[in-house]
XYZ file of C-alpha atoms in Angstrom:
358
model
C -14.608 -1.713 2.781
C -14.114 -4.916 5.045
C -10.563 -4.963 6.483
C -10.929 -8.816 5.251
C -11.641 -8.806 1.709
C -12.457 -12.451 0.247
C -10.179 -12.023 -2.818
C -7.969 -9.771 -3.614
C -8.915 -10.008 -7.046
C -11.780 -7.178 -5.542
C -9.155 -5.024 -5.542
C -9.284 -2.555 -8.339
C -6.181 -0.461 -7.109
C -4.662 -3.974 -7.248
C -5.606 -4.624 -10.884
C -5.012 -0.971 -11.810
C -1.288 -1.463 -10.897
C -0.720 -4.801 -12.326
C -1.540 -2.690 -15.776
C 0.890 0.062 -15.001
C 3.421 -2.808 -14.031
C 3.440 -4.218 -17.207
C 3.285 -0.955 -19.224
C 6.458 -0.308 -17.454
C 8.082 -3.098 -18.835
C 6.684 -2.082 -21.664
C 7.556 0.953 -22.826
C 11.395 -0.178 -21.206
C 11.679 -2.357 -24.147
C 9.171 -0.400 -26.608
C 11.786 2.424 -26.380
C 15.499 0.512 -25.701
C 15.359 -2.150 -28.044
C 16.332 -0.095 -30.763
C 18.926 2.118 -28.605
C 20.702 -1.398 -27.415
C 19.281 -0.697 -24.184
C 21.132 2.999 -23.831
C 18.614 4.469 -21.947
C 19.223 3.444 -18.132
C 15.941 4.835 -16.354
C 14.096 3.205 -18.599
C 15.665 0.285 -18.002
C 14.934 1.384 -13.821
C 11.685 1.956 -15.027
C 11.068 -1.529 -15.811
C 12.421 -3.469 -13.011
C 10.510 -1.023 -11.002
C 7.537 -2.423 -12.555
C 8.754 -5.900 -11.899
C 8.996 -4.569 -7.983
C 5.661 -3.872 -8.190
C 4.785 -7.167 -9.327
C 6.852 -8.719 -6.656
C 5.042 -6.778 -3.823
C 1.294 -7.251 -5.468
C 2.179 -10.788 -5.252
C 3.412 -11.048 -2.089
C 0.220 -9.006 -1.221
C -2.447 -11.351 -2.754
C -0.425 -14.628 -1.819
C -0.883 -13.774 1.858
C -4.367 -12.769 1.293
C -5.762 -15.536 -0.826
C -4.122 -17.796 1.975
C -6.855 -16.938 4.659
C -6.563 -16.366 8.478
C -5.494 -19.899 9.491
C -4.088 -23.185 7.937
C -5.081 -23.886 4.239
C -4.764 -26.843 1.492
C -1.130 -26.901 0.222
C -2.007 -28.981 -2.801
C -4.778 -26.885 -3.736
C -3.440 -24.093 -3.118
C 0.100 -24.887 -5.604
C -2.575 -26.531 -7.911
C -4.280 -23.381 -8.460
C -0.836 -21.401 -8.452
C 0.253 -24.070 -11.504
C -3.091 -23.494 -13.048
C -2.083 -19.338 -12.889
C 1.450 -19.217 -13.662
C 2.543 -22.340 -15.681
C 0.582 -22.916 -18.531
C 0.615 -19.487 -20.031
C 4.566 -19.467 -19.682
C 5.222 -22.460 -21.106
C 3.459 -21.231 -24.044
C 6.020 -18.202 -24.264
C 8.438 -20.281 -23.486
C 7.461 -23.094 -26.328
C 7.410 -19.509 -28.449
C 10.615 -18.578 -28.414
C 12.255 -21.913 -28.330
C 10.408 -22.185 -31.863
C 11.456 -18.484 -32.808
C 15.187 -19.380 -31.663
C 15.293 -22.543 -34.160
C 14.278 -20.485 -36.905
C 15.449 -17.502 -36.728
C 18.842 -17.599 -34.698
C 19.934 -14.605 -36.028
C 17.272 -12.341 -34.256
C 18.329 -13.944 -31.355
C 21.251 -12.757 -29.442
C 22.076 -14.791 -26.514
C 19.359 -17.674 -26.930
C 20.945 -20.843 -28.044
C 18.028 -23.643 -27.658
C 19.102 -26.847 -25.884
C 17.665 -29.669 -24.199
C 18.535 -29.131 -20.993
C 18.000 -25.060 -21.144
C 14.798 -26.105 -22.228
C 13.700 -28.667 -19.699
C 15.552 -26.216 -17.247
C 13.113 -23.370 -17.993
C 9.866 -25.268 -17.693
C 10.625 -26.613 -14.057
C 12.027 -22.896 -13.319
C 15.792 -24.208 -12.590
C 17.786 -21.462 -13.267
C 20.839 -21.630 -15.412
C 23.863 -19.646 -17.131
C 25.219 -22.684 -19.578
C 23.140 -23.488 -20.864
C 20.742 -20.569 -20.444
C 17.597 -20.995 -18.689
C 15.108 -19.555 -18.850
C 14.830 -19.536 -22.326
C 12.760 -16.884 -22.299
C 14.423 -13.429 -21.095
C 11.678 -12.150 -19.006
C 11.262 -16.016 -17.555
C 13.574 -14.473 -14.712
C 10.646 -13.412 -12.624
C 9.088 -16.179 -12.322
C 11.758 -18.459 -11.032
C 11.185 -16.100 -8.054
C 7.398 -16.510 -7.805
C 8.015 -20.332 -8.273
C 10.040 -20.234 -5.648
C 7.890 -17.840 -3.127
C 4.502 -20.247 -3.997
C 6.404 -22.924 -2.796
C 8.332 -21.375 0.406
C 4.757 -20.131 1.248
C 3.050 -23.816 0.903
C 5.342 -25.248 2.815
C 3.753 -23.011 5.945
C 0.536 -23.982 5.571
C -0.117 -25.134 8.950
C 0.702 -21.651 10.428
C -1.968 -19.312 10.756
C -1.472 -15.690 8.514
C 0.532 -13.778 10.792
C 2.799 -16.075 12.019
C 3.175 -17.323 8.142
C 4.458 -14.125 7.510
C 6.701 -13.530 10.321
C 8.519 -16.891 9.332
C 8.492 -16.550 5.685
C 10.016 -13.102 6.000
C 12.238 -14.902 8.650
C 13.637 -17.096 6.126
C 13.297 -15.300 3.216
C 15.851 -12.554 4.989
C 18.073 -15.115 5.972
C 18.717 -15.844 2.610
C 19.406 -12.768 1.120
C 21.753 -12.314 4.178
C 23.481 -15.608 3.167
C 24.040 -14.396 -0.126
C 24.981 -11.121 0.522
C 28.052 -12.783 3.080
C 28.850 -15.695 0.589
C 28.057 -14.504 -2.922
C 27.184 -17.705 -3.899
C 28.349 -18.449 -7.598
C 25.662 -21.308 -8.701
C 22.885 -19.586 -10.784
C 20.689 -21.495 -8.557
C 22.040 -20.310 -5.368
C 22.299 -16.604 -6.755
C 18.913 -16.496 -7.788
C 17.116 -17.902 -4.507
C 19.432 -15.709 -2.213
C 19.064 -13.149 -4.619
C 17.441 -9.447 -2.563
C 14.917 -9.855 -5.138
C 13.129 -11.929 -2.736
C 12.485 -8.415 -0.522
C 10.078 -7.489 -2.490
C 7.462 -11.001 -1.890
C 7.628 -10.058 2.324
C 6.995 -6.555 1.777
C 3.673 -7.392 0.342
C 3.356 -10.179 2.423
C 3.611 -7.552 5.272
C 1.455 -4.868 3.435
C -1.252 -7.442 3.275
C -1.645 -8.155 7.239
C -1.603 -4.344 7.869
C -4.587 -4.392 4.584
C -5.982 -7.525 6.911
C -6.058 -5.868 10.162
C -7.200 -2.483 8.840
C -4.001 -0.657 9.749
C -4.456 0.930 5.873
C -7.859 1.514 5.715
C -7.447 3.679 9.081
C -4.195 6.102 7.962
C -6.407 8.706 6.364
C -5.446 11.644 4.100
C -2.265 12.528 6.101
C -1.293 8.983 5.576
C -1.853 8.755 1.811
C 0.091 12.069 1.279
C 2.780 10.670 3.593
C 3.071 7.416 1.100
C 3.085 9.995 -1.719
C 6.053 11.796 -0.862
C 7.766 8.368 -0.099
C 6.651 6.884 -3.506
C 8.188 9.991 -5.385
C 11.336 9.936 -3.450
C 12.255 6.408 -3.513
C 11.121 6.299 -7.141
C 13.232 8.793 -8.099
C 16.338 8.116 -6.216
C 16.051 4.859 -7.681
C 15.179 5.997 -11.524
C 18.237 7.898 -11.845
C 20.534 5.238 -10.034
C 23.115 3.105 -12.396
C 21.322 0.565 -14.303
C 23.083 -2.657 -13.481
C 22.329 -6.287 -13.397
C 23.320 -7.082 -9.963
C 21.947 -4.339 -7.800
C 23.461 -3.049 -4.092
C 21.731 -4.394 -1.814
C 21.240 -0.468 -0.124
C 19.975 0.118 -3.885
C 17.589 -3.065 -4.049
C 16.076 -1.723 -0.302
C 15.185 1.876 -2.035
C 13.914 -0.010 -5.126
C 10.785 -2.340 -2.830
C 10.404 0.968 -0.813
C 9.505 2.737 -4.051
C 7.556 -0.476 -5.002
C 5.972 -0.462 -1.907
C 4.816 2.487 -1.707
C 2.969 2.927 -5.043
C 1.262 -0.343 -3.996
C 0.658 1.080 -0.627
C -0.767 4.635 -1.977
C -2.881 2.407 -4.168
C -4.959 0.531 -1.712
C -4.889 3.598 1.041
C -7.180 5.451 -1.988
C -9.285 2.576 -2.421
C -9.846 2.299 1.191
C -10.935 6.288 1.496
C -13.138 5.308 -1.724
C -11.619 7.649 -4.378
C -10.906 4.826 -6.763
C -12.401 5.351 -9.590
C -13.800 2.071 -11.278
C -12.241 2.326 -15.359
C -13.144 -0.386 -17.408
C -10.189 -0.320 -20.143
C -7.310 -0.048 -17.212
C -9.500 -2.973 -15.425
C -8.854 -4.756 -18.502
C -5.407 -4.676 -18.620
C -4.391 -5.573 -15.532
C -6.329 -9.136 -15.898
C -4.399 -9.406 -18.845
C -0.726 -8.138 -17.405
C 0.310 -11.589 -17.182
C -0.370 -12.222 -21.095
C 1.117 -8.699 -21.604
C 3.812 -9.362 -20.137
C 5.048 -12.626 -21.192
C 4.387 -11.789 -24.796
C 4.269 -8.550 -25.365
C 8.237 -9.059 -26.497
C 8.042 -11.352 -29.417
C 5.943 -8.141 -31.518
C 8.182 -5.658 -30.263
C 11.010 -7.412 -31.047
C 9.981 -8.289 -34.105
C 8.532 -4.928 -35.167
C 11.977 -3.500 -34.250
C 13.802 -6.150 -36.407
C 11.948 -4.690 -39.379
C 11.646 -1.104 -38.572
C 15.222 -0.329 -36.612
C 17.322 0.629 -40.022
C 14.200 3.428 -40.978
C 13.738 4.090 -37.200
C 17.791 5.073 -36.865
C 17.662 7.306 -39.621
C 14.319 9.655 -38.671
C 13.058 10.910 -35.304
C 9.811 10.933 -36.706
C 10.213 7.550 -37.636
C 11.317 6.461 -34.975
C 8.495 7.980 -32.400
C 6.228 6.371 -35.329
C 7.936 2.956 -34.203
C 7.518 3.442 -30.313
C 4.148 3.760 -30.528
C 3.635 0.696 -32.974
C 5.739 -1.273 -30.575
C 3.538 0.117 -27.852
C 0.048 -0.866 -29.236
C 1.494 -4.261 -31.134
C 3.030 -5.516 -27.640
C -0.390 -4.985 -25.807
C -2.616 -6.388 -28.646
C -0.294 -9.420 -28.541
C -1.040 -9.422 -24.819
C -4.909 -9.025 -25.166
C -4.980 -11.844 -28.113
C -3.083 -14.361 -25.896
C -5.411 -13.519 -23.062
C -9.199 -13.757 -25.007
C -7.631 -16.748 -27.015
C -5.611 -18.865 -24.220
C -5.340 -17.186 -20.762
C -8.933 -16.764 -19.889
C -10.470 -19.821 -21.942
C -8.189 -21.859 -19.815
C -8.593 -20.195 -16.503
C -12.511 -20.839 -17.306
C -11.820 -24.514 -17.678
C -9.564 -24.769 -14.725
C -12.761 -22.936 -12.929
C -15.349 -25.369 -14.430
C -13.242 -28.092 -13.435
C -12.861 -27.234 -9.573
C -16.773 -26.459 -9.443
C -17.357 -29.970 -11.399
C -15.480 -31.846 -8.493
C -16.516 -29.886 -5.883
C -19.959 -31.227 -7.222
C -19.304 -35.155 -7.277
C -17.875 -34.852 -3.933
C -20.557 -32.935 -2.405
C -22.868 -35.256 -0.037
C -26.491 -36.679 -1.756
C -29.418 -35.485 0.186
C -31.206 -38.802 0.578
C -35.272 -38.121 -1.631
């Protein structure tokens, strides 16, 4: 395999983990909604998930970006055309969900400004934004598409040496002020770690450093990817992590992304159609895989408390409701727009293209 693949949508480790990413998140709420979020390494479990997201995209960002200077406007076009339309759909959802049904909703009180807030991926505590819980994320890839336009004129490496630059000196500036504003918090947050650790990963994927660490190296990765992964599973679930504690959670995120593409690179990754599948749709699956479960467990929760039967019955309703709700969203909206978006480039690229005089 080329050292300098064209896309890292090639990938299939990449795609594989995108699917196990949202699972993760998944089965975190599948299994702690009705428990009132009890059960702390699932709750781990998750956000480790959500690392793994964080270092894929910091992976493909830095790949998709090329050797040398790119576009900026394309390239946050195409980023828009990815991210935004599909979450403003979620986030139109539960806005809608919140005005008529309050009571399922715990936190969520709709307003204009929350609202507006959310869709330009300002972060705020009154009034909340995002609206939509798992919105959180992507105020941080917002912010990372952007950060990584705005060095477009740098060539890859150098790109990443200064975006990790920066990035770092962020979360350093946070961790010595502990800023207070939600939008300082968030964009000094050690969340950020995660984007230049696949940033990083994807120049060692670029210059072949991966595809040349063999068997000793993929057990190596292993051992880390267990360790890290477990110190972190079974580490106090809290909202704000230590900043030691955020470092072992993109190590474990690292590795498993790591361990991925070292196995695709030896060629021992197998090609499976169904886990293929999900990973295109983990973005669907994961924006909106919450509205079934939640609702599911809105009905079910009362029977569910009473039975252990009936509640494993629920977890894996919850389980296969939150990824059909993923797949529908993604046949009926995700991929019939990402076609148009598609049709569109190639239709421009057309009328631009120079006439060869008959």
């Amino acid at each position: 395999m080329s050292s300098r693949p064209s896309a890292a949508a090639s990938i299939y480790s990449i795609q594989y983990l995108r699917a196990i990413a949202a699972l993760a998140v998944l089965v975190d709420h599948a299994l702690n909604i009705p428990v009132n979020n009890q059960l702390s390494v699932l709750i781990n479990f998750g956000r480790l998930g959500v690392e793994v997201f964080f270092v894929i995209s910091g992976f493909i960002i830095t790949v998709i970006g090329g050797a040398g200077p790119f576009n900026p406007i394309t390239f946050l076009r195409r980023r828009i055309e990815r991210i935004v339309p599909i979450y403003w759909a979620a986030t139109f959802v539960v806005t809608i969900a919140a005005l008529l049904l309050p009571n399922l909703f715990k936190t969520t009180v709709v307003t204009w400004e929350g609202l507006i807030k959310s869709l330009v991926f300002i972060p705020s505590e009154v009034p909340k934004a995002p609206l939509l819980t798992l919105g959180w994320t992507l105020n941080f890839e917002a912010f990372f598409y952007v950060a990584f336009a705005f060095l477009f004129f740098l060539s890859s490496e150098r790109r990443t040496l200064v975006l990790c630059g920066v990035l770092g000196l962020m979360v350093l500036f946070g961790q010595i002020a502990d800023p207070q504003n939600a939008v300082l918090k968030v964009y000094t947050s050690p969340s950020l770690i995660g984007f230049c650790a696949g940033a990083l990963l994807a120049q060692a994927w670029r210059h072949g450093l991966i595809q040349r660490m063999g068997a000793l190296g993929r057990w190596a990765t292993s051992v880390a990817g267990i360790l890290l992964s477990a110190w972190y599973l079974t580490a106090p679930a809290t909202s704000e992590l230590p900043i030691g504690t955020h470092f072992v959670l993109t190590g474990a995120g690292l590795s498993i992304v790591m361990l991925g593409l070292q196995v695709e690179a030896a060629g021992l990754m197998p090609k499976f159609a169904p886990l293929k599948l999900l990973g295109d749709a983990s973005y669907s699956i994961y924006l909106f895989h919450y509205f079934a479960v939640g609702l599911l467990w809105a009905v079910m929760k009362s029977a569910a408390a009473s039975s252990a039967l009936v509640f494993g019955l629920g977890v894996i309703l919850t389980l296969a409701a939150g990824i059909a709700a993923g797949l529908a969203v993604y046949f009926l909206l995700e991929k019939p727009m990402m076609t148009m978006f598609q049709r569109r480039r190639h239709g421009l690229a057309a009328s631009v293209a120079p006439r060869t005089a008959v």
